[in-house]
């Protein structure tokens, strides 16, 4: 779109041009087909008509697919709505020009005469508007524009291609409007190149040669070739969770390689969380059962009724509030919860001055904390974690509590497995709050026992 005042050509979508005007407007590619993908597929959906599936049958000759009546009805509605919107868009495009409107489109030469005959069908109508069937059957803007122009005095080129006479409406269709119709073969169109001398850059591009260097070459090469001047730490990521670090140390201990393992394991297939509708149909996995118990312990009201009936009522309330997934009441280990409530650590938490649950934290730590092989490095990494429980007793001392659902509750194994995790939790609390942690305790929900971690 050309604006003389600025001496520029503006290229924009039809939607973007809405509300604007220009002296000369060019609407290109009007023969491009409408996008009707929304009316195709195995099933269709419409906001008013609903869903229309296709029928699939297996027969002796193979898999057969048929359009059902709902499918056909919805497809017809979608096509009609799509074309109605395209007609509105075409109206916008054709009303942007103040002085001249140029419409261009391309078509295979072999199809032109047949298409011209279709366009000339409108000549037999005495109505000013195009016949309804021509409007419905249109597959592009050209299928609307060409039949209308064919009925005008200036549309002789279209009528000649169709071998049609002047028809019934030629003298009555917009006598004050004027069109110029050009039908050009592809081999007749030649590019008009400017004969002015090209600069060295364009000459090299056209000749396919190596481009001459620009004054900024050294700066660009320096930036692209830049690398960290600090030491390289293979296998170390800039951010990790405490659970990831714990898992690395646990693996190293199982293999009797004291923390010399790289901080990042080889890629493994992703284990996706099962959706809730699958969880409701069968037994929960170990990880899902652990998540359920952690959620209950997180929301357990220690000042409420802690009898079996009271605990069931609390769990039911959690389901009602959406704090835990519904339908898993049978998977709740009420015995473990009762043991916790009656345990020494449970009573201490109940009488604590302050209690924090599901306490998130993030901090920078030396990379040597993750992998002792890099203990001499000054680099740091970013870690994140969530502490199950931290409570402050009446004397001001802090107690760190973490719930575990492991089936193997052998004390030595538990300590080895979770020592690093509790160490990072304890250091985070002491660093952020500026107070020492008096005790770090694991409560094992599987058998209701507690274990102190030094």
Tab-separated table of C-alpha atoms in Angstrom:
chain	number	residue	atom	x	y	z
A	1	UNK	CA	0.000	0.000	0.000
A	2	UNK	CA	1.517	3.295	-1.115
A	3	UNK	CA	1.405	6.525	0.880
A	4	UNK	CA	2.683	9.418	-1.237
A	5	UNK	CA	3.425	11.691	1.678
A	6	UNK	CA	6.015	9.297	3.061
A	7	UNK	CA	6.970	7.865	-0.357
A	8	UNK	CA	6.867	4.327	0.987
A	9	UNK	CA	5.123	1.081	0.166
A	10	UNK	CA	3.439	-0.500	3.174
A	11	UNK	CA	2.876	-4.252	3.160
A	12	UNK	CA	0.327	-5.504	5.665
A	13	UNK	CA	-2.388	-8.075	6.188
A	14	UNK	CA	-5.982	-7.238	5.329
A	15	UNK	CA	-6.912	-7.356	9.014
A	16	UNK	CA	-4.141	-4.892	9.826
A	17	UNK	CA	-5.402	-2.446	7.178
A	18	UNK	CA	-8.878	-2.163	8.691
A	19	UNK	CA	-9.820	1.485	9.250
A	20	UNK	CA	-7.021	2.824	7.008
A	21	UNK	CA	-7.152	4.366	3.522
A	22	UNK	CA	-4.515	4.753	0.806
A	23	UNK	CA	-4.419	6.299	-2.680
A	24	UNK	CA	-3.481	2.994	-4.347
A	25	UNK	CA	-4.088	-0.470	-2.928
A	26	UNK	CA	-2.866	-3.794	-4.322
A	27	UNK	CA	-4.631	-6.950	-3.100
A	28	UNK	CA	-2.458	-9.883	-4.137
A	29	UNK	CA	-3.106	-13.594	-4.669
A	30	UNK	CA	-6.900	-13.386	-4.819
A	31	UNK	CA	-7.017	-16.846	-6.446
A	32	UNK	CA	-5.608	-18.503	-3.330
A	33	UNK	CA	-8.083	-21.007	-1.916
A	34	UNK	CA	-9.903	-20.411	1.352
A	35	UNK	CA	-8.587	-22.258	4.388
A	36	UNK	CA	-11.252	-24.866	5.153
A	37	UNK	CA	-9.226	-27.233	7.337
A	38	UNK	CA	-11.654	-26.660	10.202
A	39	UNK	CA	-14.309	-28.496	8.147
A	40	UNK	CA	-12.173	-31.624	7.787
A	41	UNK	CA	-10.924	-34.285	10.145
A	42	UNK	CA	-12.066	-37.445	11.894
A	43	UNK	CA	-14.579	-35.452	13.926
A	44	UNK	CA	-15.831	-31.877	13.860
A	45	UNK	CA	-16.987	-29.617	16.662
A	46	UNK	CA	-19.292	-26.594	16.585
A	47	UNK	CA	-20.286	-24.347	19.463
A	48	UNK	CA	-24.003	-24.712	18.634
A	49	UNK	CA	-24.313	-28.022	16.774
A	50	UNK	CA	-21.973	-29.997	19.013
A	51	UNK	CA	-19.745	-32.859	17.828
A	52	UNK	CA	-20.021	-34.668	14.492
A	53	UNK	CA	-17.853	-37.812	14.212
A	54	UNK	CA	-17.061	-39.822	11.112
A	55	UNK	CA	-18.046	-43.506	11.047
A	56	UNK	CA	-15.165	-45.974	10.783
A	57	UNK	CA	-15.808	-49.598	9.799
A	58	UNK	CA	-13.535	-52.521	9.138
A	59	UNK	CA	-14.560	-54.701	6.221
A	60	UNK	CA	-13.101	-57.358	3.943
A	61	UNK	CA	-11.690	-54.656	1.693
A	62	UNK	CA	-10.072	-52.762	4.564
A	63	UNK	CA	-10.834	-49.794	6.758
A	64	UNK	CA	-13.753	-47.684	5.522
A	65	UNK	CA	-14.674	-44.205	6.724
A	66	UNK	CA	-18.025	-42.491	6.145
A	67	UNK	CA	-19.392	-39.023	6.873
A	68	UNK	CA	-22.316	-39.187	9.294
A	69	UNK	CA	-25.253	-36.792	9.017
A	70	UNK	CA	-24.090	-34.736	12.047
A	71	UNK	CA	-20.617	-34.563	10.479
A	72	UNK	CA	-22.036	-33.288	7.181
A	73	UNK	CA	-24.281	-30.756	8.928
A	74	UNK	CA	-21.454	-29.344	11.019
A	75	UNK	CA	-19.062	-29.291	8.029
A	76	UNK	CA	-21.617	-27.341	5.991
A	77	UNK	CA	-22.124	-24.841	8.826
A	78	UNK	CA	-18.369	-24.355	9.320
A	79	UNK	CA	-17.820	-23.820	5.576
A	80	UNK	CA	-20.675	-21.306	5.444
A	81	UNK	CA	-19.339	-19.376	8.454
A	82	UNK	CA	-15.808	-19.447	7.039
A	83	UNK	CA	-16.934	-18.007	3.705
A	84	UNK	CA	-19.046	-15.373	5.432
A	85	UNK	CA	-15.953	-14.235	7.316
A	86	UNK	CA	-13.875	-14.296	4.100
A	87	UNK	CA	-16.476	-12.103	2.422
A	88	UNK	CA	-16.197	-9.585	5.261
A	89	UNK	CA	-12.416	-9.636	4.902
A	90	UNK	CA	-12.681	-9.080	1.130
A	91	UNK	CA	-14.972	-6.109	1.752
A	92	UNK	CA	-12.315	-4.583	3.997
A	93	UNK	CA	-9.601	-5.150	1.372
A	94	UNK	CA	-11.587	-3.611	-1.483
A	95	UNK	CA	-12.628	-0.500	0.426
A	96	UNK	CA	-9.148	0.698	1.446
A	97	UNK	CA	-8.314	2.472	-1.856
A	98	UNK	CA	-9.266	6.097	-2.542
A	99	UNK	CA	-8.120	6.294	-6.200
A	100	UNK	CA	-7.097	2.932	-7.617
A	101	UNK	CA	-7.571	-0.706	-6.610
A	102	UNK	CA	-5.364	-3.400	-8.175
A	103	UNK	CA	-6.330	-7.063	-7.769
A	104	UNK	CA	-3.902	-9.808	-8.831
A	105	UNK	CA	-4.211	-13.576	-8.919
A	106	UNK	CA	-2.681	-16.561	-10.692
A	107	UNK	CA	-4.225	-19.659	-12.204
A	108	UNK	CA	-2.972	-22.607	-14.250
A	109	UNK	CA	-3.371	-21.819	-17.948
A	110	UNK	CA	-4.961	-25.220	-18.589
A	111	UNK	CA	-7.777	-24.412	-16.162
A	112	UNK	CA	-8.514	-20.868	-17.293
A	113	UNK	CA	-11.054	-21.498	-20.080
A	114	UNK	CA	-13.064	-23.904	-17.918
A	115	UNK	CA	-13.019	-21.452	-15.033
A	116	UNK	CA	-14.047	-18.623	-17.356
A	117	UNK	CA	-17.081	-20.669	-18.415
A	118	UNK	CA	-18.048	-21.056	-14.761
A	119	UNK	CA	-17.663	-17.314	-14.209
A	120	UNK	CA	-19.829	-16.577	-17.255
A	121	UNK	CA	-22.751	-18.525	-15.815
A	122	UNK	CA	-23.752	-15.331	-14.014
A	123	UNK	CA	-24.518	-13.661	-17.366
A	124	UNK	CA	-27.844	-15.485	-17.661
A	125	UNK	CA	-29.195	-14.024	-14.409
A	126	UNK	CA	-31.343	-10.880	-14.355
A	127	UNK	CA	-30.734	-10.274	-10.646
A	128	UNK	CA	-28.174	-7.647	-9.706
A	129	UNK	CA	-26.549	-9.841	-7.062
A	130	UNK	CA	-24.731	-13.033	-8.016
A	131	UNK	CA	-26.687	-16.306	-7.860
A	132	UNK	CA	-26.628	-17.979	-4.440
A	133	UNK	CA	-24.977	-21.133	-5.761
A	134	UNK	CA	-22.031	-19.156	-7.131
A	135	UNK	CA	-21.523	-17.452	-3.784
A	136	UNK	CA	-21.695	-20.761	-1.873
A	137	UNK	CA	-19.428	-22.684	-4.249
A	138	UNK	CA	-16.664	-20.058	-4.324
A	139	UNK	CA	-13.264	-21.345	-3.245
A	140	UNK	CA	-11.347	-18.055	-3.448
A	141	UNK	CA	-11.833	-14.299	-3.701
A	142	UNK	CA	-11.421	-14.590	-7.475
A	143	UNK	CA	-14.480	-16.868	-7.626
A	144	UNK	CA	-16.544	-13.956	-6.309
A	145	UNK	CA	-14.833	-11.110	-8.167
A	146	UNK	CA	-14.527	-12.618	-11.684
A	147	UNK	CA	-18.258	-13.471	-12.128
A	148	UNK	CA	-19.180	-9.946	-11.041
A	149	UNK	CA	-16.676	-8.350	-13.441
A	150	UNK	CA	-17.800	-10.671	-16.255
A	151	UNK	CA	-21.262	-9.031	-16.097
A	152	UNK	CA	-19.762	-5.541	-16.540
A	153	UNK	CA	-19.040	-3.890	-19.872
A	154	UNK	CA	-15.306	-3.855	-19.063
A	155	UNK	CA	-15.243	-7.627	-18.433
A	156	UNK	CA	-14.967	-8.514	-22.148
A	157	UNK	CA	-11.740	-10.500	-21.633
A	158	UNK	CA	-13.518	-12.944	-19.316
A	159	UNK	CA	-16.518	-13.295	-21.631
A	160	UNK	CA	-14.289	-13.898	-24.645
A	161	UNK	CA	-12.373	-16.630	-22.824
A	162	UNK	CA	-15.706	-18.282	-21.994
A	163	UNK	CA	-17.108	-17.836	-25.511
A	164	UNK	CA	-20.164	-16.048	-24.077
A	165	UNK	CA	-22.220	-13.120	-25.348
A	166	UNK	CA	-23.094	-9.928	-23.502
A	167	UNK	CA	-25.837	-11.471	-21.402
A	168	UNK	CA	-28.785	-9.750	-19.786
A	169	UNK	CA	-27.295	-7.356	-17.237
A	170	UNK	CA	-24.368	-5.601	-18.916
A	171	UNK	CA	-26.005	-2.225	-19.387
A	172	UNK	CA	-27.399	-2.121	-15.861
A	173	UNK	CA	-24.389	-3.213	-13.775
A	174	UNK	CA	-22.575	-0.166	-12.363
A	175	UNK	CA	-22.212	1.852	-15.613
A	176	UNK	CA	-20.110	4.504	-13.817
A	177	UNK	CA	-17.531	1.997	-12.597
A	178	UNK	CA	-14.543	1.140	-14.772
A	179	UNK	CA	-12.319	-1.930	-14.763
A	180	UNK	CA	-9.229	-2.882	-16.717
A	181	UNK	CA	-8.805	-6.650	-17.045
A	182	UNK	CA	-5.400	-8.011	-18.084
A	183	UNK	CA	-4.835	-11.712	-18.758
A	184	UNK	CA	-1.087	-12.332	-18.880
A	185	UNK	CA	0.692	-15.600	-19.607
A	186	UNK	CA	3.584	-16.430	-17.322
A	187	UNK	CA	6.095	-16.519	-20.184
A	188	UNK	CA	5.065	-13.008	-21.203
A	189	UNK	CA	5.959	-11.481	-17.872
A	190	UNK	CA	9.577	-10.345	-17.731
A	191	UNK	CA	11.373	-8.799	-14.787
A	192	UNK	CA	12.480	-5.198	-15.297
A	193	UNK	CA	15.802	-4.766	-13.581
A	194	UNK	CA	17.206	-1.387	-12.841
A	195	UNK	CA	20.310	-0.722	-14.883
A	196	UNK	CA	22.026	1.342	-12.241
A	197	UNK	CA	25.353	0.051	-11.027
A	198	UNK	CA	25.083	-2.306	-8.074
A	199	UNK	CA	27.313	-1.941	-5.053
A	200	UNK	CA	29.930	-4.575	-4.236
A	201	UNK	CA	27.695	-6.371	-1.722
A	202	UNK	CA	24.805	-6.918	-4.169
A	203	UNK	CA	27.198	-7.914	-6.925
A	204	UNK	CA	28.682	-10.619	-4.704
A	205	UNK	CA	25.209	-11.882	-3.729
A	206	UNK	CA	24.063	-12.123	-7.347
A	207	UNK	CA	27.262	-13.841	-8.405
A	208	UNK	CA	27.118	-16.274	-5.497
A	209	UNK	CA	30.553	-15.224	-4.309
A	210	UNK	CA	31.909	-14.754	-0.795
A	211	UNK	CA	30.698	-11.460	0.622
A	212	UNK	CA	33.263	-8.772	1.336
A	213	UNK	CA	34.096	-8.216	4.987
A	214	UNK	CA	32.343	-5.425	6.852
A	215	UNK	CA	34.099	-3.016	9.259
A	216	UNK	CA	32.444	-4.874	12.172
A	217	UNK	CA	33.913	-8.265	11.205
A	218	UNK	CA	36.416	-8.450	14.059
A	219	UNK	CA	33.802	-7.403	16.624
A	220	UNK	CA	31.309	-10.047	15.421
A	221	UNK	CA	33.930	-12.813	15.320
A	222	UNK	CA	35.101	-11.882	18.815
A	223	UNK	CA	31.575	-12.099	20.228
A	224	UNK	CA	30.738	-15.350	18.469
A	225	UNK	CA	34.031	-16.898	19.565
A	226	UNK	CA	33.742	-15.815	23.198
A	227	UNK	CA	33.922	-18.461	25.909
A	228	UNK	CA	33.966	-18.545	29.691
A	229	UNK	CA	37.307	-17.660	31.125
A	230	UNK	CA	36.521	-19.560	34.331
A	231	UNK	CA	37.144	-23.248	34.819
A	232	UNK	CA	34.892	-25.725	33.071
A	233	UNK	CA	32.896	-28.045	35.344
A	234	UNK	CA	31.588	-30.922	33.237
A	235	UNK	CA	28.303	-32.428	34.347
A	236	UNK	CA	27.331	-29.512	36.610
A	237	UNK	CA	24.077	-27.646	35.979
A	238	UNK	CA	23.468	-24.080	37.101
A	239	UNK	CA	20.269	-25.042	38.961
A	240	UNK	CA	19.269	-28.192	40.865
A	241	UNK	CA	16.654	-29.292	43.369
A	242	UNK	CA	17.545	-30.796	46.720
A	243	UNK	CA	15.831	-34.040	45.696
A	244	UNK	CA	18.129	-34.320	42.665
A	245	UNK	CA	21.224	-33.781	44.793
A	246	UNK	CA	20.011	-36.347	47.336
A	247	UNK	CA	19.461	-38.891	44.585
A	248	UNK	CA	22.983	-38.383	43.189
A	249	UNK	CA	24.575	-38.970	46.601
A	250	UNK	CA	22.364	-41.985	47.293
A	251	UNK	CA	23.438	-43.558	43.997
A	252	UNK	CA	27.089	-42.877	44.693
A	253	UNK	CA	26.833	-44.549	48.095
A	254	UNK	CA	25.088	-47.594	46.679
A	255	UNK	CA	27.952	-48.014	44.228
A	256	UNK	CA	30.501	-47.357	46.993
A	257	UNK	CA	31.837	-44.346	45.184
A	258	UNK	CA	31.698	-41.593	47.816
A	259	UNK	CA	30.143	-38.692	45.964
A	260	UNK	CA	32.581	-38.800	43.052
A	261	UNK	CA	29.686	-39.203	40.655
A	262	UNK	CA	28.966	-36.391	38.157
A	263	UNK	CA	26.115	-34.169	39.264
A	264	UNK	CA	24.040	-34.983	36.214
A	265	UNK	CA	23.025	-38.505	35.235
A	266	UNK	CA	22.637	-39.666	31.627
A	267	UNK	CA	19.246	-38.876	30.165
A	268	UNK	CA	16.515	-41.357	31.073
A	269	UNK	CA	13.012	-41.797	29.691
A	270	UNK	CA	10.627	-39.345	31.335
A	271	UNK	CA	8.251	-40.809	33.917
A	272	UNK	CA	5.017	-38.913	33.571
A	273	UNK	CA	2.552	-38.493	36.381
A	274	UNK	CA	-0.571	-40.547	35.807
A	275	UNK	CA	-3.695	-38.393	35.306
A	276	UNK	CA	-6.211	-38.445	38.159
A	277	UNK	CA	-8.862	-40.354	36.198
A	278	UNK	CA	-6.406	-43.259	35.878
A	279	UNK	CA	-5.449	-43.020	39.545
A	280	UNK	CA	-9.118	-43.328	40.505
A	281	UNK	CA	-9.563	-46.567	38.537
A	282	UNK	CA	-6.881	-48.698	40.205
A	283	UNK	CA	-4.380	-48.938	42.997
A	284	UNK	CA	-2.046	-46.033	43.548
A	285	UNK	CA	1.614	-46.422	42.731
A	286	UNK	CA	4.196	-46.013	45.479
A	287	UNK	CA	4.982	-42.464	44.407
A	288	UNK	CA	1.282	-41.530	44.258
A	289	UNK	CA	0.665	-43.025	47.702
A	290	UNK	CA	3.602	-41.031	49.061
A	291	UNK	CA	2.242	-37.829	47.524
A	292	UNK	CA	-1.158	-38.517	49.073
A	293	UNK	CA	0.287	-39.057	52.561
A	294	UNK	CA	2.471	-35.941	52.305
A	295	UNK	CA	-0.555	-33.862	51.287
A	296	UNK	CA	-2.553	-35.157	54.250
A	297	UNK	CA	0.272	-34.507	56.710
A	298	UNK	CA	0.723	-31.041	55.243
A	299	UNK	CA	-2.931	-30.138	55.910
A	300	UNK	CA	-3.506	-32.149	59.106
A	301	UNK	CA	-4.988	-30.051	61.916
A	302	UNK	CA	-3.127	-31.208	65.033
A	303	UNK	CA	-5.373	-29.169	67.319
A	304	UNK	CA	-8.481	-30.954	66.021
A	305	UNK	CA	-9.973	-34.384	66.672
A	306	UNK	CA	-7.164	-36.922	66.218
A	307	UNK	CA	-9.195	-40.057	66.818
A	308	UNK	CA	-9.737	-42.427	63.885
A	309	UNK	CA	-13.167	-40.889	63.254
A	310	UNK	CA	-11.725	-37.396	63.540
A	311	UNK	CA	-8.931	-38.186	61.104
A	312	UNK	CA	-11.420	-39.603	58.602
A	313	UNK	CA	-13.455	-36.419	58.900
A	314	UNK	CA	-10.336	-34.308	58.295
A	315	UNK	CA	-9.428	-36.336	55.187
A	316	UNK	CA	-12.998	-35.995	53.883
A	317	UNK	CA	-12.778	-32.233	54.374
A	318	UNK	CA	-9.464	-32.157	52.467
A	319	UNK	CA	-11.135	-33.980	49.570
A	320	UNK	CA	-14.038	-31.538	49.625
A	321	UNK	CA	-11.676	-28.545	49.510
A	322	UNK	CA	-9.631	-30.109	46.702
A	323	UNK	CA	-6.487	-30.346	48.830
A	324	UNK	CA	-6.156	-34.035	47.938
A	325	UNK	CA	-7.562	-36.068	45.055
A	326	UNK	CA	-10.942	-37.643	45.716
A	327	UNK	CA	-11.520	-41.381	45.798
A	328	UNK	CA	-8.345	-42.470	47.610
A	329	UNK	CA	-9.615	-42.721	51.180
A	330	UNK	CA	-8.884	-46.460	51.210
A	331	UNK	CA	-5.195	-45.777	50.437
A	332	UNK	CA	-4.731	-43.544	53.506
A	333	UNK	CA	-2.587	-45.139	56.216
A	334	UNK	CA	-4.540	-43.934	59.248
A	335	UNK	CA	-2.448	-46.075	61.567
A	336	UNK	CA	0.720	-44.175	60.606
A	337	UNK	CA	-1.041	-40.840	61.114
A	338	UNK	CA	-2.252	-41.950	64.563
A	339	UNK	CA	1.259	-43.067	65.460
A	340	UNK	CA	2.627	-39.679	64.459
A	341	UNK	CA	0.007	-37.792	66.454
A	342	UNK	CA	0.748	-39.864	69.564
A	343	UNK	CA	4.548	-39.851	69.086
A	344	UNK	CA	6.926	-37.619	70.971
A	345	UNK	CA	7.761	-35.564	67.863
A	346	UNK	CA	4.062	-35.213	67.023
A	347	UNK	CA	3.270	-33.909	70.510
A	348	UNK	CA	6.214	-31.500	70.351
A	349	UNK	CA	4.969	-30.153	67.029
A	350	UNK	CA	1.437	-29.810	68.456
A	351	UNK	CA	2.676	-27.735	71.383
A	352	UNK	CA	5.200	-25.708	69.343
A	353	UNK	CA	5.149	-21.918	69.451
A	354	UNK	CA	5.308	-21.627	65.627
A	355	UNK	CA	4.939	-24.166	62.827
A	356	UNK	CA	5.894	-23.812	59.144
A	357	UNK	CA	4.714	-26.485	56.686
A	358	UNK	CA	5.816	-27.003	53.079
A	359	UNK	CA	8.403	-24.253	53.463
A	360	UNK	CA	10.066	-23.447	50.103
A	361	UNK	CA	13.568	-22.009	49.873
A	362	UNK	CA	16.219	-21.223	47.280
A	363	UNK	CA	19.851	-20.262	47.696
A	364	UNK	CA	23.305	-20.363	46.152
A	365	UNK	CA	25.737	-22.981	47.430
A	366	UNK	CA	29.360	-23.890	46.528
A	367	UNK	CA	29.557	-26.516	43.790
A	368	UNK	CA	31.657	-28.666	46.144
A	369	UNK	CA	28.500	-29.293	48.173
A	370	UNK	CA	27.055	-31.101	45.172
A	371	UNK	CA	30.191	-32.867	44.002
A	372	UNK	CA	33.201	-33.045	46.354
A	373	UNK	CA	35.438	-33.515	43.311
A	374	UNK	CA	35.029	-29.749	42.784
A	375	UNK	CA	35.605	-28.752	46.420
A	376	UNK	CA	38.420	-26.411	45.403
A	377	UNK	CA	36.239	-24.524	42.911
A	378	UNK	CA	34.822	-21.111	43.755
A	379	UNK	CA	31.806	-21.662	41.499
A	380	UNK	CA	28.301	-21.770	42.959
A	381	UNK	CA	25.023	-23.317	41.830
A	382	UNK	CA	21.415	-22.405	42.531
A	383	UNK	CA	19.359	-24.934	44.527
A	384	UNK	CA	15.688	-25.117	45.433
A	385	UNK	CA	13.827	-27.264	47.923
A	386	UNK	CA	10.708	-27.579	50.070
A	387	UNK	CA	10.960	-28.444	53.767
A	388	UNK	CA	8.060	-30.568	55.046
A	389	UNK	CA	7.945	-29.075	58.547
A	390	UNK	CA	9.973	-26.583	60.572
A	391	UNK	CA	8.736	-25.664	64.028
A	392	UNK	CA	9.953	-23.429	66.823
A	393	UNK	CA	9.584	-24.713	70.363
A	394	UNK	CA	8.712	-22.554	73.337
A	395	UNK	CA	12.389	-22.108	74.226
A	396	UNK	CA	13.092	-20.689	70.744
A	397	UNK	CA	14.933	-23.736	69.380
A	398	UNK	CA	14.214	-24.919	65.819
A	399	UNK	CA	13.326	-28.495	64.894
A	400	UNK	CA	13.435	-29.758	61.305
A	401	UNK	CA	10.986	-32.561	60.459
A	402	UNK	CA	10.668	-34.489	57.210
A	403	UNK	CA	8.144	-37.229	56.352
A	404	UNK	CA	9.272	-40.344	54.496
A	405	UNK	CA	7.156	-43.171	53.066
A	406	UNK	CA	9.967	-45.678	52.329
A	407	UNK	CA	9.081	-49.312	52.902
A	408	UNK	CA	12.657	-50.183	53.820
A	409	UNK	CA	13.047	-48.434	57.191
A	410	UNK	CA	16.434	-49.834	58.216
A	411	UNK	CA	18.036	-46.933	60.159
A	412	UNK	CA	21.471	-47.161	58.524
A	413	UNK	CA	19.998	-47.148	55.008
A	414	UNK	CA	17.652	-44.280	55.806
A	415	UNK	CA	20.469	-42.179	57.234
A	416	UNK	CA	22.698	-42.791	54.221
A	417	UNK	CA	19.884	-42.102	51.800
A	418	UNK	CA	18.683	-38.815	53.298
A	419	UNK	CA	21.716	-37.400	55.106
A	420	UNK	CA	22.629	-35.027	52.280
A	421	UNK	CA	19.052	-33.806	51.850
A	422	UNK	CA	18.649	-33.028	55.558
A	423	UNK	CA	22.074	-31.372	55.609
A	424	UNK	CA	21.040	-29.008	52.801
A	425	UNK	CA	17.705	-28.292	54.517
A	426	UNK	CA	19.424	-27.566	57.822
A	427	UNK	CA	22.017	-25.276	56.213
A	428	UNK	CA	19.285	-23.402	54.338
A	429	UNK	CA	17.295	-22.788	57.546
A	430	UNK	CA	20.339	-21.660	59.492
A	431	UNK	CA	21.541	-19.412	56.670
A	432	UNK	CA	18.155	-17.792	55.969
A	433	UNK	CA	16.829	-17.474	59.544
A	434	UNK	CA	20.210	-16.960	61.208
A	435	UNK	CA	19.408	-19.487	63.942
A	436	UNK	CA	20.800	-22.984	64.523
A	437	UNK	CA	18.633	-26.066	64.024
A	438	UNK	CA	18.525	-28.001	67.285
A	439	UNK	CA	17.295	-31.312	65.835
A	440	UNK	CA	16.690	-32.854	62.415
A	441	UNK	CA	14.194	-35.727	62.475
A	442	UNK	CA	12.780	-38.086	59.886
A	443	UNK	CA	9.373	-39.599	60.606
A	444	UNK	CA	8.868	-42.890	58.754
A	445	UNK	CA	5.180	-43.140	57.891
A	446	UNK	CA	5.436	-46.795	56.862
A	447	UNK	CA	6.022	-48.074	60.406
A	448	UNK	CA	5.399	-44.910	62.465
A	449	UNK	CA	8.974	-44.580	63.791
A	450	UNK	CA	11.184	-41.495	63.981
A	451	UNK	CA	14.888	-41.204	63.300
A	452	UNK	CA	17.292	-38.402	64.242
A	453	UNK	CA	19.771	-37.284	61.572
A	454	UNK	CA	22.979	-35.830	63.001
